[in-house]
Structure formats: structure tokens, C-alpha cells
PDB file of C-alpha atoms in Angstrom:
ATOM      1  CA  LYS B 478     -11.485  22.150  -0.230  1.00  0.00           C
ATOM      2  CA  ALA B 479      -8.845  23.872   1.903  1.00  0.00           C
ATOM      3  CA  GLY B 480      -9.588  24.245   5.596  1.00  0.00           C
ATOM      4  CA  VAL B 481      -9.002  27.170   7.909  1.00  0.00           C
ATOM      5  CA  THR B 482      -5.330  28.121   7.876  1.00  0.00           C
ATOM      6  CA  GLN B 483      -3.656  29.801  10.807  1.00  0.00           C
ATOM      7  CA  THR B 484      -0.134  31.140  10.778  1.00  0.00           C
ATOM      8  CA  PRO B 485       2.234  30.826  12.445  1.00  0.00           C
ATOM      9  CA  ARG B 486       1.637  27.530  14.292  1.00  0.00           C
ATOM     10  CA  TYR B 487       3.997  28.387  17.133  1.00  0.00           C
ATOM     11  CA  LEU B 488       5.306  31.684  18.441  1.00  0.00           C
ATOM     12  CA  ILE B 489       7.490  32.726  21.352  1.00  0.00           C
ATOM     13  CA  LYS B 490       7.421  36.376  22.388  1.00  0.00           C
ATOM     14  CA  THR B 491       8.811  38.420  25.241  1.00  0.00           C
ATOM     15  CA  ARG B 492       6.631  40.201  27.756  1.00  0.00           C
ATOM     16  CA  GLY B 493       5.829  43.735  26.557  1.00  0.00           C
ATOM     17  CA  GLN B 494       6.114  42.915  22.867  1.00  0.00           C
ATOM     18  CA  GLN B 495       3.223  42.802  20.454  1.00  0.00           C
ATOM     19  CA  VAL B 496       2.130  39.970  18.172  1.00  0.00           C
ATOM     20  CA  THR B 497      -0.028  39.545  15.072  1.00  0.00           C
ATOM     21  CA  LEU B 498      -1.705  36.250  14.225  1.00  0.00           C
ATOM     22  CA  SER B 499      -3.235  35.460  10.858  1.00  0.00           C
ATOM     23  CA  CYS B 500      -6.244  33.406   9.783  1.00  0.00           C
ATOM     24  CA  SER B 501      -7.404  32.464   6.285  1.00  0.00           C
ATOM     25  CA  PRO B 502     -10.976  31.141   6.365  1.00  0.00           C
ATOM     26  CA  ILE B 503     -12.520  28.557   4.086  1.00  0.00           C
ATOM     27  CA  SER B 504     -13.285  30.064   0.702  1.00  0.00           C
ATOM     28  CA  GLY B 505     -16.748  31.604   0.726  1.00  0.00           C
ATOM     29  CA  HIS B 506     -16.958  31.878   4.505  1.00  0.00           C
ATOM     30  CA  ARG B 507     -17.593  35.467   5.521  1.00  0.00           C
ATOM     31  CA  SER B 508     -17.628  35.043   9.297  1.00  0.00           C
ATOM     32  CA  VAL B 509     -14.368  34.667  11.200  1.00  0.00           C
ATOM     33  CA  SER B 510     -14.236  34.251  14.972  1.00  0.00           C
ATOM     34  CA  TRP B 511     -11.294  34.101  17.337  1.00  0.00           C
ATOM     35  CA  TYR B 512     -11.037  32.151  20.578  1.00  0.00           C
ATOM     36  CA  GLN B 513      -8.411  31.846  23.278  1.00  0.00           C
ATOM     37  CA  GLN B 514      -7.886  28.456  24.900  1.00  0.00           C
ATOM     38  CA  THR B 515      -6.051  28.162  28.208  1.00  0.00           C
ATOM     39  CA  PRO B 516      -5.975  25.274  30.695  1.00  0.00           C
ATOM     40  CA  GLY B 517      -7.608  27.371  33.403  1.00  0.00           C
ATOM     41  CA  GLN B 518     -10.261  29.276  31.443  1.00  0.00           C
ATOM     42  CA  GLY B 519     -11.096  26.873  28.626  1.00  0.00           C
ATOM     43  CA  LEU B 520     -12.247  28.246  25.278  1.00  0.00           C
ATOM     44  CA  GLN B 521     -13.154  31.920  25.485  1.00  0.00           C
ATOM     45  CA  PHE B 522     -14.612  34.065  22.728  1.00  0.00           C
ATOM     46  CA  LEU B 523     -12.457  37.011  21.659  1.00  0.00           C
ATOM     47  CA  PHE B 524     -14.319  38.564  18.720  1.00  0.00           C
ATOM     48  CA  GLU B 525     -16.167  37.844  15.490  1.00  0.00           C
ATOM     49  CA  TYR B 526     -15.859  39.587  12.154  1.00  0.00           C
ATOM     50  CA  PHE B 527     -18.414  39.430   9.388  1.00  0.00           C
ATOM     51  CA  SER B 528     -17.914  41.229   6.077  1.00  0.00           C
ATOM     52  CA  GLU B 529     -15.050  43.305   7.527  1.00  0.00           C
ATOM     53  CA  THR B 530     -17.114  44.492  10.520  1.00  0.00           C
ATOM     54  CA  GLN B 531     -16.667  43.417  14.109  1.00  0.00           C
ATOM     55  CA  ARG B 532     -20.020  41.905  15.019  1.00  0.00           C
ATOM     56  CA  ASN B 533     -19.324  40.695  18.543  1.00  0.00           C
ATOM     57  CA  LYS B 534     -16.622  41.164  21.136  1.00  0.00           C
ATOM     58  CA  GLY B 535     -15.823  39.081  24.171  1.00  0.00           C
ATOM     59  CA  ASN B 536     -14.698  40.234  27.572  1.00  0.00           C
ATOM     60  CA  PHE B 537     -11.022  40.883  26.853  1.00  0.00           C
ATOM     61  CA  PRO B 538      -8.958  44.029  27.431  1.00  0.00           C
ATOM     62  CA  GLY B 539      -8.351  46.537  24.662  1.00  0.00           C
ATOM     63  CA  ARG B 540      -4.867  45.083  24.106  1.00  0.00           C
ATOM     64  CA  PHE B 541      -6.626  42.434  22.028  1.00  0.00           C
ATOM     65  CA  SER B 542      -7.788  43.688  18.667  1.00  0.00           C
ATOM     66  CA  GLY B 543      -8.566  42.307  15.268  1.00  0.00           C
ATOM     67  CA  ARG B 544      -9.570  43.114  11.750  1.00  0.00           C
ATOM     68  CA  GLN B 545     -10.914  41.447   8.646  1.00  0.00           C
ATOM     69  CA  PHE B 546      -9.946  42.184   5.084  1.00  0.00           C
ATOM     70  CA  SER B 547     -12.113  42.262   1.975  1.00  0.00           C
ATOM     71  CA  ASN B 548     -11.046  38.698   1.085  1.00  0.00           C
ATOM     72  CA  SER B 549     -12.308  37.586   4.546  1.00  0.00           C
ATOM     73  CA  ARG B 550      -8.803  36.897   5.848  1.00  0.00           C
ATOM     74  CA  SER B 551      -8.470  38.054   9.430  1.00  0.00           C
ATOM     75  CA  GLU B 552      -5.709  39.095  11.779  1.00  0.00           C
ATOM     76  CA  MET B 553      -5.663  39.510  15.512  1.00  0.00           C
ATOM     77  CA  ASN B 554      -3.177  41.625  17.386  1.00  0.00           C
ATOM     78  CA  VAL B 555      -2.139  41.561  21.011  1.00  0.00           C
ATOM     79  CA  SER B 556      -0.125  44.504  22.265  1.00  0.00           C
ATOM     80  CA  THR B 557       1.976  44.777  25.416  1.00  0.00           C
ATOM     81  CA  LEU B 558       2.059  41.027  25.910  1.00  0.00           C
ATOM     82  CA  GLU B 559       1.671  39.614  29.409  1.00  0.00           C
ATOM     83  CA  LEU B 560       2.660  36.171  30.670  1.00  0.00           C
ATOM     84  CA  GLY B 561      -1.037  35.327  31.024  1.00  0.00           C
ATOM     85  CA  ASP B 562      -1.544  35.775  27.285  1.00  0.00           C
ATOM     86  CA  SER B 563       0.223  32.468  26.712  1.00  0.00           C
ATOM     87  CA  ALA B 564      -2.460  30.316  25.122  1.00  0.00           C
ATOM     88  CA  LEU B 565      -3.676  28.516  22.037  1.00  0.00           C
ATOM     89  CA  TYR B 566      -5.416  31.030  19.780  1.00  0.00           C
ATOM     90  CA  LEU B 567      -8.026  29.454  17.549  1.00  0.00           C
ATOM     91  CA  CYS B 568      -9.669  30.939  14.521  1.00  0.00           C
ATOM     92  CA  ALA B 569     -12.942  29.596  13.144  1.00  0.00           C
ATOM     93  CA  SER B 570     -14.882  30.381  10.012  1.00  0.00           C
ATOM     94  CA  SER B 571     -18.527  29.896   9.135  1.00  0.00           C
ATOM     95  CA  PRO B 572     -20.633  30.599   6.061  1.00  0.00           C
ATOM     96  CA  THR B 573     -23.582  31.820   8.047  1.00  0.00           C
ATOM     97  CA  GLY B 574     -25.565  30.802  11.089  1.00  0.00           C
ATOM     98  CA  VAL B 575     -24.056  29.211  14.154  1.00  0.00           C
ATOM     99  CA  LEU B 576     -26.122  26.062  13.714  1.00  0.00           C
ATOM    100  CA  TYR B 577     -23.901  24.961  10.860  1.00  0.00           C
ATOM    101  CA  GLY B 578     -21.004  24.978  13.254  1.00  0.00           C
ATOM    102  CA  TYR B 579     -17.684  26.591  12.848  1.00  0.00           C
ATOM    103  CA  THR B 580     -14.712  25.064  11.132  1.00  0.00           C
ATOM    104  CA  PHE B 581     -11.705  25.675  13.334  1.00  0.00           C
ATOM    105  CA  GLY B 582      -8.103  26.013  12.322  1.00  0.00           C
ATOM    106  CA  SER B 583      -5.361  24.149  14.178  1.00  0.00           C
ATOM    107  CA  GLY B 584      -4.488  27.254  16.155  1.00  0.00           C
ATOM    108  CA  THR B 585      -1.430  29.320  16.959  1.00  0.00           C
ATOM    109  CA  ARG B 586       0.351  28.378  20.169  1.00  0.00           C
ATOM    110  CA  LEU B 587       1.663  31.622  21.700  1.00  0.00           C
ATOM    111  CA  THR B 588       4.161  31.470  24.538  1.00  0.00           C
ATOM    112  CA  VAL B 589       5.074  34.684  26.336  1.00  0.00           C
ATOM    113  CA  VAL B 590       8.324  34.584  28.305  1.00  0.00           C
TER     114      VAL B 590
ATOM    115  CA  ASP A  72     -19.837  33.016  36.125  1.00  0.00           C
ATOM    116  CA  GLN A  73     -19.747  29.865  33.996  1.00  0.00           C
ATOM    117  CA  GLN A  74     -22.844  29.869  31.817  1.00  0.00           C
ATOM    118  CA  VAL A  75     -22.067  26.463  30.303  1.00  0.00           C
ATOM    119  CA  LYS A  76     -20.739  23.687  32.525  1.00  0.00           C
ATOM    120  CA  GLN A  77     -19.496  20.201  31.897  1.00  0.00           C
ATOM    121  CA  ASN A  78     -19.231  18.762  35.367  1.00  0.00           C
ATOM    122  CA  SER A  79     -17.382  15.567  34.433  1.00  0.00           C
ATOM    123  CA  PRO A  80     -13.793  16.305  33.440  1.00  0.00           C
ATOM    124  CA  SER A  81     -13.307  12.740  32.240  1.00  0.00           C
ATOM    125  CA  LEU A  82     -15.238   9.621  31.260  1.00  0.00           C
ATOM    126  CA  SER A  83     -14.004   6.110  30.534  1.00  0.00           C
ATOM    127  CA  VAL A  84     -16.119   3.673  28.492  1.00  0.00           C
ATOM    128  CA  GLN A  85     -15.616   0.214  27.015  1.00  0.00           C
ATOM    129  CA  GLU A  86     -15.599  -0.106  23.234  1.00  0.00           C
ATOM    130  CA  GLY A  87     -19.067  -0.930  21.892  1.00  0.00           C
ATOM    131  CA  ARG A  88     -20.905   0.536  24.872  1.00  0.00           C
ATOM    132  CA  ILE A  89     -22.734   3.851  25.083  1.00  0.00           C
ATOM    133  CA  SER A  90     -20.931   7.070  26.010  1.00  0.00           C
ATOM    134  CA  ILE A  91     -23.065   9.790  27.592  1.00  0.00           C
ATOM    135  CA  LEU A  92     -21.576  13.244  27.961  1.00  0.00           C
ATOM    136  CA  ASN A  93     -23.502  15.861  29.896  1.00  0.00           C
ATOM    137  CA  CYS A  94     -23.721  19.627  29.816  1.00  0.00           C
ATOM    138  CA  ASP A  95     -25.672  22.159  31.885  1.00  0.00           C
ATOM    139  CA  TYR A  96     -26.328  25.799  31.136  1.00  0.00           C
ATOM    140  CA  THR A  97     -27.718  28.733  33.071  1.00  0.00           C
ATOM    141  CA  ASN A  98     -28.586  31.315  30.417  1.00  0.00           C
ATOM    142  CA  SER A  99     -32.206  30.861  29.303  1.00  0.00           C
ATOM    143  CA  MET A 100     -31.509  33.062  26.261  1.00  0.00           C
ATOM    144  CA  PHE A 101     -29.443  30.328  24.611  1.00  0.00           C
ATOM    145  CA  ASP A 102     -31.132  29.125  21.402  1.00  0.00           C
ATOM    146  CA  TYR A 103     -28.560  26.852  19.815  1.00  0.00           C
ATOM    147  CA  PHE A 104     -26.370  24.150  21.258  1.00  0.00           C
ATOM    148  CA  LEU A 105     -23.441  22.404  19.639  1.00  0.00           C
ATOM    149  CA  TRP A 106     -20.964  19.658  20.417  1.00  0.00           C
ATOM    150  CA  TYR A 107     -17.346  19.690  19.315  1.00  0.00           C
ATOM    151  CA  LYS A 108     -14.630  17.067  19.517  1.00  0.00           C
ATOM    152  CA  LYS A 109     -10.984  17.997  19.944  1.00  0.00           C
ATOM    153  CA  TYR A 110      -7.836  15.946  19.457  1.00  0.00           C
ATOM    154  CA  PRO A 111      -4.480  17.190  20.803  1.00  0.00           C
ATOM    155  CA  ALA A 112      -2.720  19.721  18.568  1.00  0.00           C
ATOM    156  CA  GLU A 113      -5.835  20.180  16.421  1.00  0.00           C
ATOM    157  CA  GLY A 114      -8.705  22.635  16.433  1.00  0.00           C
ATOM    158  CA  PRO A 115     -12.137  21.477  17.638  1.00  0.00           C
ATOM    159  CA  THR A 116     -14.259  19.634  15.070  1.00  0.00           C
ATOM    160  CA  PHE A 117     -17.999  20.260  14.835  1.00  0.00           C
ATOM    161  CA  LEU A 118     -20.041  17.136  15.602  1.00  0.00           C
ATOM    162  CA  ILE A 119     -23.715  17.916  15.945  1.00  0.00           C
ATOM    163  CA  SER A 120     -26.051  20.744  16.892  1.00  0.00           C
ATOM    164  CA  ILE A 121     -29.591  21.272  18.104  1.00  0.00           C
ATOM    165  CA  SER A 122     -31.978  24.182  18.112  1.00  0.00           C
ATOM    166  CA  SER A 123     -34.003  24.984  21.211  1.00  0.00           C
ATOM    167  CA  ILE A 124     -37.221  24.173  19.340  1.00  0.00           C
ATOM    168  CA  LYS A 125     -36.186  20.519  19.224  1.00  0.00           C
ATOM    169  CA  ASP A 126     -35.463  18.024  21.970  1.00  0.00           C
ATOM    170  CA  LYS A 127     -33.467  15.496  19.957  1.00  0.00           C
ATOM    171  CA  ASN A 128     -31.177  15.413  16.948  1.00  0.00           C
ATOM    172  CA  GLU A 129     -29.443  12.362  15.488  1.00  0.00           C
ATOM    173  CA  ASP A 130     -26.513  11.963  13.151  1.00  0.00           C
ATOM    174  CA  GLY A 131     -25.239   8.449  12.755  1.00  0.00           C
ATOM    175  CA  ARG A 132     -23.778   7.227  16.033  1.00  0.00           C
ATOM    176  CA  PHE A 133     -24.265  10.634  17.656  1.00  0.00           C
ATOM    177  CA  THR A 134     -27.480  11.857  19.273  1.00  0.00           C
ATOM    178  CA  VAL A 135     -27.944  15.080  21.197  1.00  0.00           C
ATOM    179  CA  PHE A 136     -30.807  15.471  23.661  1.00  0.00           C
ATOM    180  CA  LEU A 137     -32.003  18.821  24.968  1.00  0.00           C
ATOM    181  CA  ASN A 138     -34.082  19.287  28.123  1.00  0.00           C
ATOM    182  CA  LYS A 139     -34.934  22.981  28.192  1.00  0.00           C
ATOM    183  CA  SER A 140     -36.781  22.927  31.492  1.00  0.00           C
ATOM    184  CA  ALA A 141     -33.733  21.417  33.190  1.00  0.00           C
ATOM    185  CA  LYS A 142     -31.289  23.504  31.112  1.00  0.00           C
ATOM    186  CA  HIS A 143     -29.459  20.291  30.319  1.00  0.00           C
ATOM    187  CA  LEU A 144     -28.165  18.648  27.192  1.00  0.00           C
ATOM    188  CA  SER A 145     -26.389  15.399  26.597  1.00  0.00           C
ATOM    189  CA  LEU A 146     -24.473  13.728  23.802  1.00  0.00           C
ATOM    190  CA  HIS A 147     -24.886   9.987  23.303  1.00  0.00           C
ATOM    191  CA  ILE A 148     -22.379   8.019  21.268  1.00  0.00           C
ATOM    192  CA  VAL A 149     -23.484   4.504  20.338  1.00  0.00           C
ATOM    193  CA  PRO A 150     -21.538   2.325  19.868  1.00  0.00           C
ATOM    194  CA  SER A 151     -18.397   3.933  21.224  1.00  0.00           C
ATOM    195  CA  GLN A 152     -15.176   3.339  19.296  1.00  0.00           C
ATOM    196  CA  PRO A 153     -11.521   3.839  20.342  1.00  0.00           C
ATOM    197  CA  GLY A 154     -11.238   6.602  17.720  1.00  0.00           C
ATOM    198  CA  ASP A 155     -13.851   8.558  19.680  1.00  0.00           C
ATOM    199  CA  SER A 156     -11.295   9.131  22.439  1.00  0.00           C
ATOM    200  CA  ALA A 157     -10.914  12.922  22.564  1.00  0.00           C
ATOM    201  CA  VAL A 158     -12.025  15.970  24.529  1.00  0.00           C
ATOM    202  CA  TYR A 159     -15.658  16.898  23.928  1.00  0.00           C
ATOM    203  CA  PHE A 160     -16.924  20.448  24.340  1.00  0.00           C
ATOM    204  CA  CYS A 161     -20.517  21.587  24.451  1.00  0.00           C
ATOM    205  CA  ALA A 162     -21.235  25.139  23.349  1.00  0.00           C
ATOM    206  CA  ALA A 163     -24.223  27.447  23.308  1.00  0.00           C
ATOM    207  CA  SER A 164     -25.306  30.582  21.509  1.00  0.00           C
ATOM    208  CA  SER A 165     -28.256  32.944  21.495  1.00  0.00           C
ATOM    209  CA  ASN A 166     -30.065  34.309  18.472  1.00  0.00           C
ATOM    210  CA  ASN A 167     -28.848  37.848  18.971  1.00  0.00           C
ATOM    211  CA  ALA A 168     -25.207  36.912  19.526  1.00  0.00           C
ATOM    212  CA  GLY A 169     -24.167  36.265  15.933  1.00  0.00           C
ATOM    213  CA  ASN A 170     -21.672  33.450  15.837  1.00  0.00           C
ATOM    214  CA  MET A 171     -20.460  33.913  19.399  1.00  0.00           C
ATOM    215  CA  LEU A 172     -20.289  30.608  21.248  1.00  0.00           C
ATOM    216  CA  THR A 173     -19.978  30.040  24.979  1.00  0.00           C
ATOM    217  CA  PHE A 174     -18.092  26.804  25.622  1.00  0.00           C
ATOM    218  CA  GLY A 175     -18.108  24.400  28.522  1.00  0.00           C
ATOM    219  CA  GLY A 176     -14.833  23.275  30.039  1.00  0.00           C
ATOM    220  CA  GLY A 177     -14.742  19.972  28.173  1.00  0.00           C
ATOM    221  CA  THR A 178     -14.943  16.267  29.049  1.00  0.00           C
ATOM    222  CA  ARG A 179     -12.128  13.893  28.155  1.00  0.00           C
ATOM    223  CA  LEU A 180     -13.583  10.651  26.797  1.00  0.00           C
ATOM    224  CA  MET A 181     -11.476   7.508  26.795  1.00  0.00           C
ATOM    225  CA  VAL A 182     -12.848   4.503  24.940  1.00  0.00           C
ATOM    226  CA  LYS A 183     -11.019   1.324  25.908  1.00  0.00           C
ATOM    227  CA  PRO A 184     -10.664  -1.498  23.364  1.00  0.00           C
TER     228      PRO A 184
END
């Protein structure tokens, strides 16, 4: 059974640019969540999509957005990149119910220069 | 305001002994608690969870204890093995928050052979 796939694994962007990250969840999982991990702030919730609808949103500026497609694949977009957006972006999928735990992908390491 | 705290950034234990990782939370609305393990360059891996209606849950070498009155949970690993060396995160969620998890800052566990 394939795991959660995130592409690309590494990305270097220039301040002011925009970036799109992709996540393919485990087959059958309808919930996809995104997290940002930084050394200073730890793992912080960005948003969750369930059946193509954003169900929850964390405390991030509007430059961070996402969407989910009918096949449950999800993308997140960050516009007008800032140096502080450099982080590991993790995607996680779940069939239903947080008690079953997410399955995380290996993440996309974004560096903004 | 950190709602989930892991006050020990690191813990060193001898192989075969017990590892006890601690976590405190402030939000009394949290219903579910989970532990994740993370190796470098990989996404976090779900270990074990507990609902607020229970005070203990076991899975093999891993046991999670929940003390609701103290807003405290702990993860016990017995016996500890060198392969357990990783960063451990506790996380919490509330019933009305979908799959949104609030993570602690993590504890690095080192199990010495």
C-alpha cells in the first residue's frame, strides 16, 4: 500500500515568488492536512481538507492557501514568499477520525533565499 | 500561547530500561491525545493514541497514561531499544476540530546500547 507522497522533496525559491506543493494521500483517505515545521515554532497546523472542502484553518496569513481535488490529492500554495516561510511542509492523510492518527508524508523542504 | 508543552527537550536512557516522556496541556476542550515518533528526513509516524474517557492505553512496548485533572499525559516505552532513538511529539485535538492537531515541541530520546 503506497504511503503519502509529497512532491517535490526539496525546493529553493526567491523572496517574493510563489510556490505550489503537492500531496497525494493514501488511497481511500479523504482527509488531507498540512503542517509547517520550523525549528522555532515546531509543528503548526495550516489547514485540513475533507472531500474537497476546507474543514479547518490554522493561524496563518492569507498568503497560504490550499485546495483538494476530487481524487483527494491536495496542493498548497504560498504567494509572495518571505524568508520566514523556509520550513519543512508536511502533508498527512487520514481515513476518518483523528484517533486513528495521521499518516504523514516525508515533507517538502522549502528554502526561501 | 503554547497549548501543548513538552518541557524536556531531550532524554537519555540506557537500553532495556524504561523511557518516560511527558506532555502537559492547557486546553480542557482537548478530547484526543496522540504520540508520534520522528526520524530525521522523515515525516512523523503515529505511535499510539488515547481518548479522554480513558486513563491508559497499551500497545506492545508503548503505554500512554492520561491524567485529566492534572492535564498531563505520558508515554512509557518498556524496554527501550536503540531503534527508539528519535524525536517524540505529543499532540492533542478536540471533538469539534476535525483532524486538526496541536503539537508539543518534541522530546529527543536517545537510547544508549
